[in-house]
XYZ file of C-alpha atoms in Angstrom:
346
model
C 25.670 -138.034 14.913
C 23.014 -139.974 16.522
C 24.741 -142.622 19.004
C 24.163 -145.894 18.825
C 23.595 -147.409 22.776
C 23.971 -151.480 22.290
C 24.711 -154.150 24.993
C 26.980 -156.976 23.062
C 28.585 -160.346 23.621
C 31.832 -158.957 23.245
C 32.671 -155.707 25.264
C 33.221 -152.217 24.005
C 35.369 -149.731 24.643
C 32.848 -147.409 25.370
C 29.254 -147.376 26.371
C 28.322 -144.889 23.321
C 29.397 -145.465 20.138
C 28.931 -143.313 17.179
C 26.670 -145.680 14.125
C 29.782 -144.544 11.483
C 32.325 -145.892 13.873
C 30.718 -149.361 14.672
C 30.406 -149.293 10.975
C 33.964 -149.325 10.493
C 34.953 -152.221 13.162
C 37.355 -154.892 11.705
C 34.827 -157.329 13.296
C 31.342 -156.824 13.445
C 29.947 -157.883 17.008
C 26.623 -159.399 17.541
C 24.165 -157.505 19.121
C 23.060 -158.512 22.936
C 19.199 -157.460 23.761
C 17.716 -154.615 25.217
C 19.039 -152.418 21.987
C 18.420 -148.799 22.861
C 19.139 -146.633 19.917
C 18.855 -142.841 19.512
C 16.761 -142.023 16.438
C 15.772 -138.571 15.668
C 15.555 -137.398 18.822
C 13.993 -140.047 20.527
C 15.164 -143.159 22.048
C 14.046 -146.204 20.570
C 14.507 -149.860 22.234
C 14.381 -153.244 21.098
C 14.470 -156.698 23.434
C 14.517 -158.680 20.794
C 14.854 -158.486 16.738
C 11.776 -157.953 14.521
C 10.033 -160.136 13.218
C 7.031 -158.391 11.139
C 8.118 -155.188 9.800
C 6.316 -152.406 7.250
C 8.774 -150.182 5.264
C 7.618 -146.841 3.898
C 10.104 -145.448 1.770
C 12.091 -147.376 -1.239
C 15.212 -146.836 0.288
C 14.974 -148.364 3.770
C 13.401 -151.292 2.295
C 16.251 -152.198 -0.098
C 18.716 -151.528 2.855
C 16.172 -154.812 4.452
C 16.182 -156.562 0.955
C 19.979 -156.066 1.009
C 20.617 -157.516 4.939
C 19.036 -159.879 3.615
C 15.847 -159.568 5.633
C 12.895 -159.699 3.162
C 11.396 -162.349 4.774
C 10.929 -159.944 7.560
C 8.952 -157.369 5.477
C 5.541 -157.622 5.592
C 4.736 -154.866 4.035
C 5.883 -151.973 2.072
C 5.127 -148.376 0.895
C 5.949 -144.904 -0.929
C 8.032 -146.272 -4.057
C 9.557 -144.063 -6.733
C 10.884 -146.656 -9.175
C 10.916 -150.650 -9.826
C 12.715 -152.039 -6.695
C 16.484 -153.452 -7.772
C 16.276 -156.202 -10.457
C 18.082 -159.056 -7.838
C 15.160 -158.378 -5.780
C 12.084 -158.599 -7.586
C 10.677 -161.861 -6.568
C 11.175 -161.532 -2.783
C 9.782 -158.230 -3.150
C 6.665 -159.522 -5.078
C 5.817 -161.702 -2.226
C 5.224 -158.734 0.027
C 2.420 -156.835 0.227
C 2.439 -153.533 -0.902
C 0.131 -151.254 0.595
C 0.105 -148.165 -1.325
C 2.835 -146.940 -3.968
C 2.519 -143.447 -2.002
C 0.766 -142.874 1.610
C -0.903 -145.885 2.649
C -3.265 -145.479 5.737
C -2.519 -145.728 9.168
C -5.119 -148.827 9.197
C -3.079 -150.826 6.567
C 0.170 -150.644 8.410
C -1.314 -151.351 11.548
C -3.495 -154.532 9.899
C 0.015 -155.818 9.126
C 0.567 -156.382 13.064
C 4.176 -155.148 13.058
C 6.390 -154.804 15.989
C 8.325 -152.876 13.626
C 7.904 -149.562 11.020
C 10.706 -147.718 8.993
C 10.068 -144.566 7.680
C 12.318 -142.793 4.733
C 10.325 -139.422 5.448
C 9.178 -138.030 8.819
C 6.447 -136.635 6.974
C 5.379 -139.834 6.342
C 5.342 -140.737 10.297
C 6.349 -137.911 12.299
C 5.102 -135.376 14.501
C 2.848 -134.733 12.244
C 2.788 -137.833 9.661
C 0.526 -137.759 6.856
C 0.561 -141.892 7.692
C 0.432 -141.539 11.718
C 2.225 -140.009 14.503
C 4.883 -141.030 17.081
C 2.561 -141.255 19.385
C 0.050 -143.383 17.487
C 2.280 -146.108 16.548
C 3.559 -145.601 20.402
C 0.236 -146.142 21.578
C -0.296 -149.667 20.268
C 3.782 -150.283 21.274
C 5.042 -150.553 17.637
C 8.519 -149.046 17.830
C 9.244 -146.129 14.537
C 12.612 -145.914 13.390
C 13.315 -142.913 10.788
C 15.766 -142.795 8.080
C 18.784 -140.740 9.961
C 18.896 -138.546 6.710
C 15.395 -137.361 6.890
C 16.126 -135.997 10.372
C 20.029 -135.332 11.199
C 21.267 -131.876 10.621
C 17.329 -131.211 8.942
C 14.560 -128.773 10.282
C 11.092 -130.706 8.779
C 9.195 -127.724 10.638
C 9.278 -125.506 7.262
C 7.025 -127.500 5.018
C 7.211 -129.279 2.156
C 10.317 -131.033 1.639
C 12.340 -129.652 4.955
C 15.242 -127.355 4.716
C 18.699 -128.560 5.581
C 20.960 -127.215 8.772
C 23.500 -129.113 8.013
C 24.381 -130.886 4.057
C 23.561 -134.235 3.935
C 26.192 -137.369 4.033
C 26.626 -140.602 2.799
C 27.399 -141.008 6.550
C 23.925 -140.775 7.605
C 22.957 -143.850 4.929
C 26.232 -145.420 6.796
C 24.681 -144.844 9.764
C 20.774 -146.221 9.025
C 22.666 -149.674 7.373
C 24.455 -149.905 10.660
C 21.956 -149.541 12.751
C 19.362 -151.459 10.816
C 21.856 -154.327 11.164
C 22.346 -153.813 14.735
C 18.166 -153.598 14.891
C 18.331 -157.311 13.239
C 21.607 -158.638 15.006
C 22.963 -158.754 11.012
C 25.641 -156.769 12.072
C 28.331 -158.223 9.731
C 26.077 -157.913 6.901
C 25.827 -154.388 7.393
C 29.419 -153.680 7.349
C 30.048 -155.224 4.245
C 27.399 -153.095 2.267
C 28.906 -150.448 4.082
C 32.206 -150.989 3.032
C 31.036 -151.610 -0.528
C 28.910 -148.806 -1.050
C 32.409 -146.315 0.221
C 34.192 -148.274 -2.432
C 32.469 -147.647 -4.940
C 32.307 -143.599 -4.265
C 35.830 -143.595 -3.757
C 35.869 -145.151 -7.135
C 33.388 -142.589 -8.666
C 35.504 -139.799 -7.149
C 38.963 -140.949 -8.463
C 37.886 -141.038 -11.866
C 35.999 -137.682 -11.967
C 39.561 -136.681 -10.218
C 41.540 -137.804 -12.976
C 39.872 -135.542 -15.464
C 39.115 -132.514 -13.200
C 35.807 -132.116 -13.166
C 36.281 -128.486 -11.486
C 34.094 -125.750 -13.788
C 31.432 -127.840 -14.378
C 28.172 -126.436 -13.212
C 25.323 -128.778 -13.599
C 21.140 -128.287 -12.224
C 19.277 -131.130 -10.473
C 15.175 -131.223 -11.627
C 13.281 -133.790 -9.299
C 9.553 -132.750 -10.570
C 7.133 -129.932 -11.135
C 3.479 -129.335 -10.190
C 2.850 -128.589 -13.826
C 5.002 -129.011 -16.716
C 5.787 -125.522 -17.592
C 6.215 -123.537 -14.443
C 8.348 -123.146 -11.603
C 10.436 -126.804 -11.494
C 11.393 -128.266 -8.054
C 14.943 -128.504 -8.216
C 17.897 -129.399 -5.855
C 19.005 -127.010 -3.514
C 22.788 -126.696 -1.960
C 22.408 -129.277 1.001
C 20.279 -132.502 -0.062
C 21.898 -135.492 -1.947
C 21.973 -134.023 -5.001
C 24.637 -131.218 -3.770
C 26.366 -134.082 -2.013
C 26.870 -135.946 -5.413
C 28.247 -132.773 -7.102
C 30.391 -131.897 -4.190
C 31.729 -135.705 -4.219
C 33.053 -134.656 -7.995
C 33.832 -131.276 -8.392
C 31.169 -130.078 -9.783
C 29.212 -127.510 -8.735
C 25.532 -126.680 -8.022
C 23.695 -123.976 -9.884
C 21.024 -123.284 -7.416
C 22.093 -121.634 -4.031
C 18.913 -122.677 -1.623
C 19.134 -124.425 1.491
C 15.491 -125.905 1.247
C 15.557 -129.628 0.142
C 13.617 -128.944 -3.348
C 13.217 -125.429 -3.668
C 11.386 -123.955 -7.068
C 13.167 -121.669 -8.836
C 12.686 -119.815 -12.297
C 13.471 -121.405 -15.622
C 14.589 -117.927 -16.269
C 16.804 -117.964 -13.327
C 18.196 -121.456 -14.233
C 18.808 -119.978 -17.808
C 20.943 -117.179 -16.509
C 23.147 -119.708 -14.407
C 23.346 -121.996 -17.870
C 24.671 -125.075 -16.516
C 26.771 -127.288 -18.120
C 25.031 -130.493 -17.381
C 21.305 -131.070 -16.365
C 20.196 -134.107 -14.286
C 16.695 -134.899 -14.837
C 14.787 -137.173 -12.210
C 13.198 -140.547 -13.829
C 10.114 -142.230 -11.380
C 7.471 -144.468 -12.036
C 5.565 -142.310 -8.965
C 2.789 -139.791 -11.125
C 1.794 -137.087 -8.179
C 3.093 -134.599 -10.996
C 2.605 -134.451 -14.684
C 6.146 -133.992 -14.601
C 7.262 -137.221 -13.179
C 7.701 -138.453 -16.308
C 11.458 -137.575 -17.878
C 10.040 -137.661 -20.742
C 8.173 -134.832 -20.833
C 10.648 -133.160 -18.687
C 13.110 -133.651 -21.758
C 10.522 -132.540 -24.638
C 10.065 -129.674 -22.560
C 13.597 -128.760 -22.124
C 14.202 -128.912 -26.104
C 10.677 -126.934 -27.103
C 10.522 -123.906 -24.320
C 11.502 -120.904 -25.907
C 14.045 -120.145 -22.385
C 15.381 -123.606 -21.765
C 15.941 -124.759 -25.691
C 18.695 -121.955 -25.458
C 20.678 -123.094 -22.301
C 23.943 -124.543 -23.731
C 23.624 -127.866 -21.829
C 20.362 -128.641 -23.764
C 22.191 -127.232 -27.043
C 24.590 -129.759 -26.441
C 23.106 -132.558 -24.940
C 24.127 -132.527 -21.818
C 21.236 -133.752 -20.355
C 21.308 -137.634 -18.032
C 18.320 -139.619 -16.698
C 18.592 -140.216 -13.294
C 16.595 -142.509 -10.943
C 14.709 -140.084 -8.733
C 15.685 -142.491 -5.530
C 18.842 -141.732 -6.432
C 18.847 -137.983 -6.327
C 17.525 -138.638 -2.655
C 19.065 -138.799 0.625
C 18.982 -142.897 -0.078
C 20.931 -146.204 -0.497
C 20.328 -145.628 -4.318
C 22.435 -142.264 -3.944
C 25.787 -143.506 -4.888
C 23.945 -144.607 -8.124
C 23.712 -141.159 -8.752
C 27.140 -139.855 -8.134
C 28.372 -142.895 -10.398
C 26.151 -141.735 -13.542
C 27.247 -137.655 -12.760
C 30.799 -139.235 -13.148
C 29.953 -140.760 -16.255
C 28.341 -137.187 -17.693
C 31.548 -135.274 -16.241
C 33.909 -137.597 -18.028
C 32.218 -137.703 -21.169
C 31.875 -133.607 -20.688
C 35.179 -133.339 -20.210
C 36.193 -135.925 -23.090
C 33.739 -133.637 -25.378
C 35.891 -130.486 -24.721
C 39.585 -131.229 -24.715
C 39.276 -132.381 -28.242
C-alpha cells in the first residue's frame, strides 16, 4: 500500500498512515500543508491545494466531479463513455482536449499546477502524453491512479501485467488521497463508504443465490472484428468483479488484456459473456454492437452455450477497468448471475 505522509490540524497516531486506513476514520481530519504523498514510487508534495488541474483518464476525473471539485478541472482527457448523467453540465464547461492522447502542449497550455493520470502510459516513464520528468521540469506535480501502478509491472507492453490482483482498495485509496490532495477529506470518506456499501450489497445478493459454477469471459475490444479478442485476464478489475461474486474467470492470464483464441474461449464455454460498451473507436470493435452480431454469426462462437442462451450483458468499458465506475460492473454481473441462476432452478 502506498502511505499516505500528511501534516494535520489534529494529531495522528502515527506519522505514516496507510490511504485505506485514513479512509476509514470516524472523522475525517483536514489536511495541514506541505502534503507529501507516496505515488507510484515517487514522492509527490503539495504546499497548498490545486487550483488548475488536467485529468487524463475518465475515472480520476469523476472521482474530482464527485469531491465536488469540477470547478478545479481545467481540462480533461482519454474518455471511454459519456461522463455520469449528474455531471454533464459542469463537465461541458471544461475543456476537453482530446477524447484519447492529447499532446503534451495542450496540457501544459492549460497552466496546471496539477495532472492526474488513469494510465502511466499516458504519463509515465515513458508516457505517450509526457514524462515524469517533463511535467517535473516546468514544476507541475503528476499524480497516477494507484491502480495503474500498485502490485502492476507496466514494463511488458501494452496493457501491463499484474503482480498482484487488483482491489477496490486501490480506488479507496486514489479517493482518499485525492481528498487529502484538495483538503476535501470528509467528502472522500463518504464516497468511500458508499461505494463499499454498495459492493457489500452486490455481494450479498449474488450470496443468496450461490453464484459458485458460473464461469463467465470478459471482451474489452479487438484490433479487428474477427480475430484474436482482447479479453480479461485473472488479475485486472474484471477478475476482481467475478471474484467479488463467485463466479469464476475463464481465461487464466496474468496480463491486463491478454488475446486469446475464440477457439480457446469456445472450449472453456462460459456461462455468461460480458461484452465492453465505449463511445472510444481505436478498434472496429469498440462498438458492442458488432461485438454481439459477431458473437451470434461466427461459425465457433454462435455455438458457445452462453450465446445459445443469451447470456450475454453490456457493460460500460470504464467499468470493466481498474476505475470508480468498477462497482458498476460488479452490480450488473450480479444482476446476470441472479437472473442465471433464476433461469436454471426452474
Amino acid at each position: 500500500m502506498i502511505a499516505l505522509i500528511k501534516r494535520t490540524k489534529h494529531a495522528f497516531a502515527a506519522g505514516v498512515i496507510a490511504a485505506s486506513m485514513v479512509s476509514q476514520a470516524s472523522v475525517a481530519t483536514a489536511t495541514e500543508y506541505p502534503l507529501t504523498i507516496e505515488n507510484c514510487g515517487r514522492s509527490v508534495t503539495f504546499n497548498k491545494a490545486p487550483e488548475r488541474v488536467v485529468s487524463l483518464g475518465q475515472s480520476n476525473t469523476e472521482i474530482l466531479y464527485m469531491l465536488g471539485l469540477a470547478d478545479k478541472v481545467v481540462g480533461t482527457a482519454v474518455w471511454f463513455n459519456p461522463v455520469l448523467e449528474q455531471y454533464s453540465t459542469a463537465n461541458e464547461a471544461i475543456p476537453r482536449l482530446a477524447d484519447n492522447d492529447p499532446s503534451f502542449e495542450s496540457v501544459v497550455g492549460q497552466k496546471p499546477d496539477l495532472v492526474t493520470n488513469q494510465y502511466q502510459w499516458h504519463v509515465g516513464p515513458n508516457g505517450a502524453v509526457g514524462t515524469i520528468k517533463q511535467f517535473s521540469e516546468l514544476s507541475i506535480p503528476v499524480y497516477t491512479a494507484p491502480a495503474d501502478c500498485v502490485g502492476k509491472d507496466n514494463s511488458t507492453g501494452g496493457d501491463g501485467t499484474r503482480i498482484d490482483a487488483f482491489s477496490m482498495d486501490l480506488i479507496y485509496q486514489a479517493i482518499t488521497e485525492m481528498a487529502a490532495i484538495f483538503d476535501v477529506e470528509d467528502r472522500g470518506a463518504t464516497l468511500v463508504a458508499d461505494i463499499k456499501s454498495r459492493e457489500k450489497t452486490a455481494r450479498d445478493r449474488v450470496s443468496a443465490v450461490d453464484g459458485s459454477g458460473i464461469s463467465t469471459l470478459f471482451w474489452f475490444s479487438s484490433a479487428e472484428i474477427d480475430v484474436d479478442p482482447f479479453v480479461a485476464g485473472q488479475k485486472g478489475a474484471p477478475a476482481y468483479i467475478a471474484n467479488v461474486l463467485g463466479v469464476k474467470n475463464v481465461v487464466q492470464s496474468d496480463d491486463e488484456w491478454p488475446k486469446v483464441g475464440w477457439e480457446t474461449i469456445a472450449r472453456a464455454n462460459p456461462d455468461i459473456i460480458a461484452i465492453g460498451k465505449m463511445d472510444r473507436r481505436r478498434f472496429p470493435a469498440d462498438d458492442w454492437e458488432l461485438k454481439m452480431k459477431f458473437l451470434q454469426t461466427d461459425p465457433v462462437t454462435s455455438q458457445m452455450e452462453a450465446v445459445k442462451s443469451g447470456n450475454i450483458i453490456v457493460l460500460d468499458a470504464l467499468s470493466m477497468n481498474p476505475t470508480i465506475r468498477t462497482v458498476d460492473g460488479i452490480e450488473k454481473l450480479a444482476d446476470a448471475v441472479e437472473e442465471f441462476q433464476a433461469d436454471h432452478s426452474n
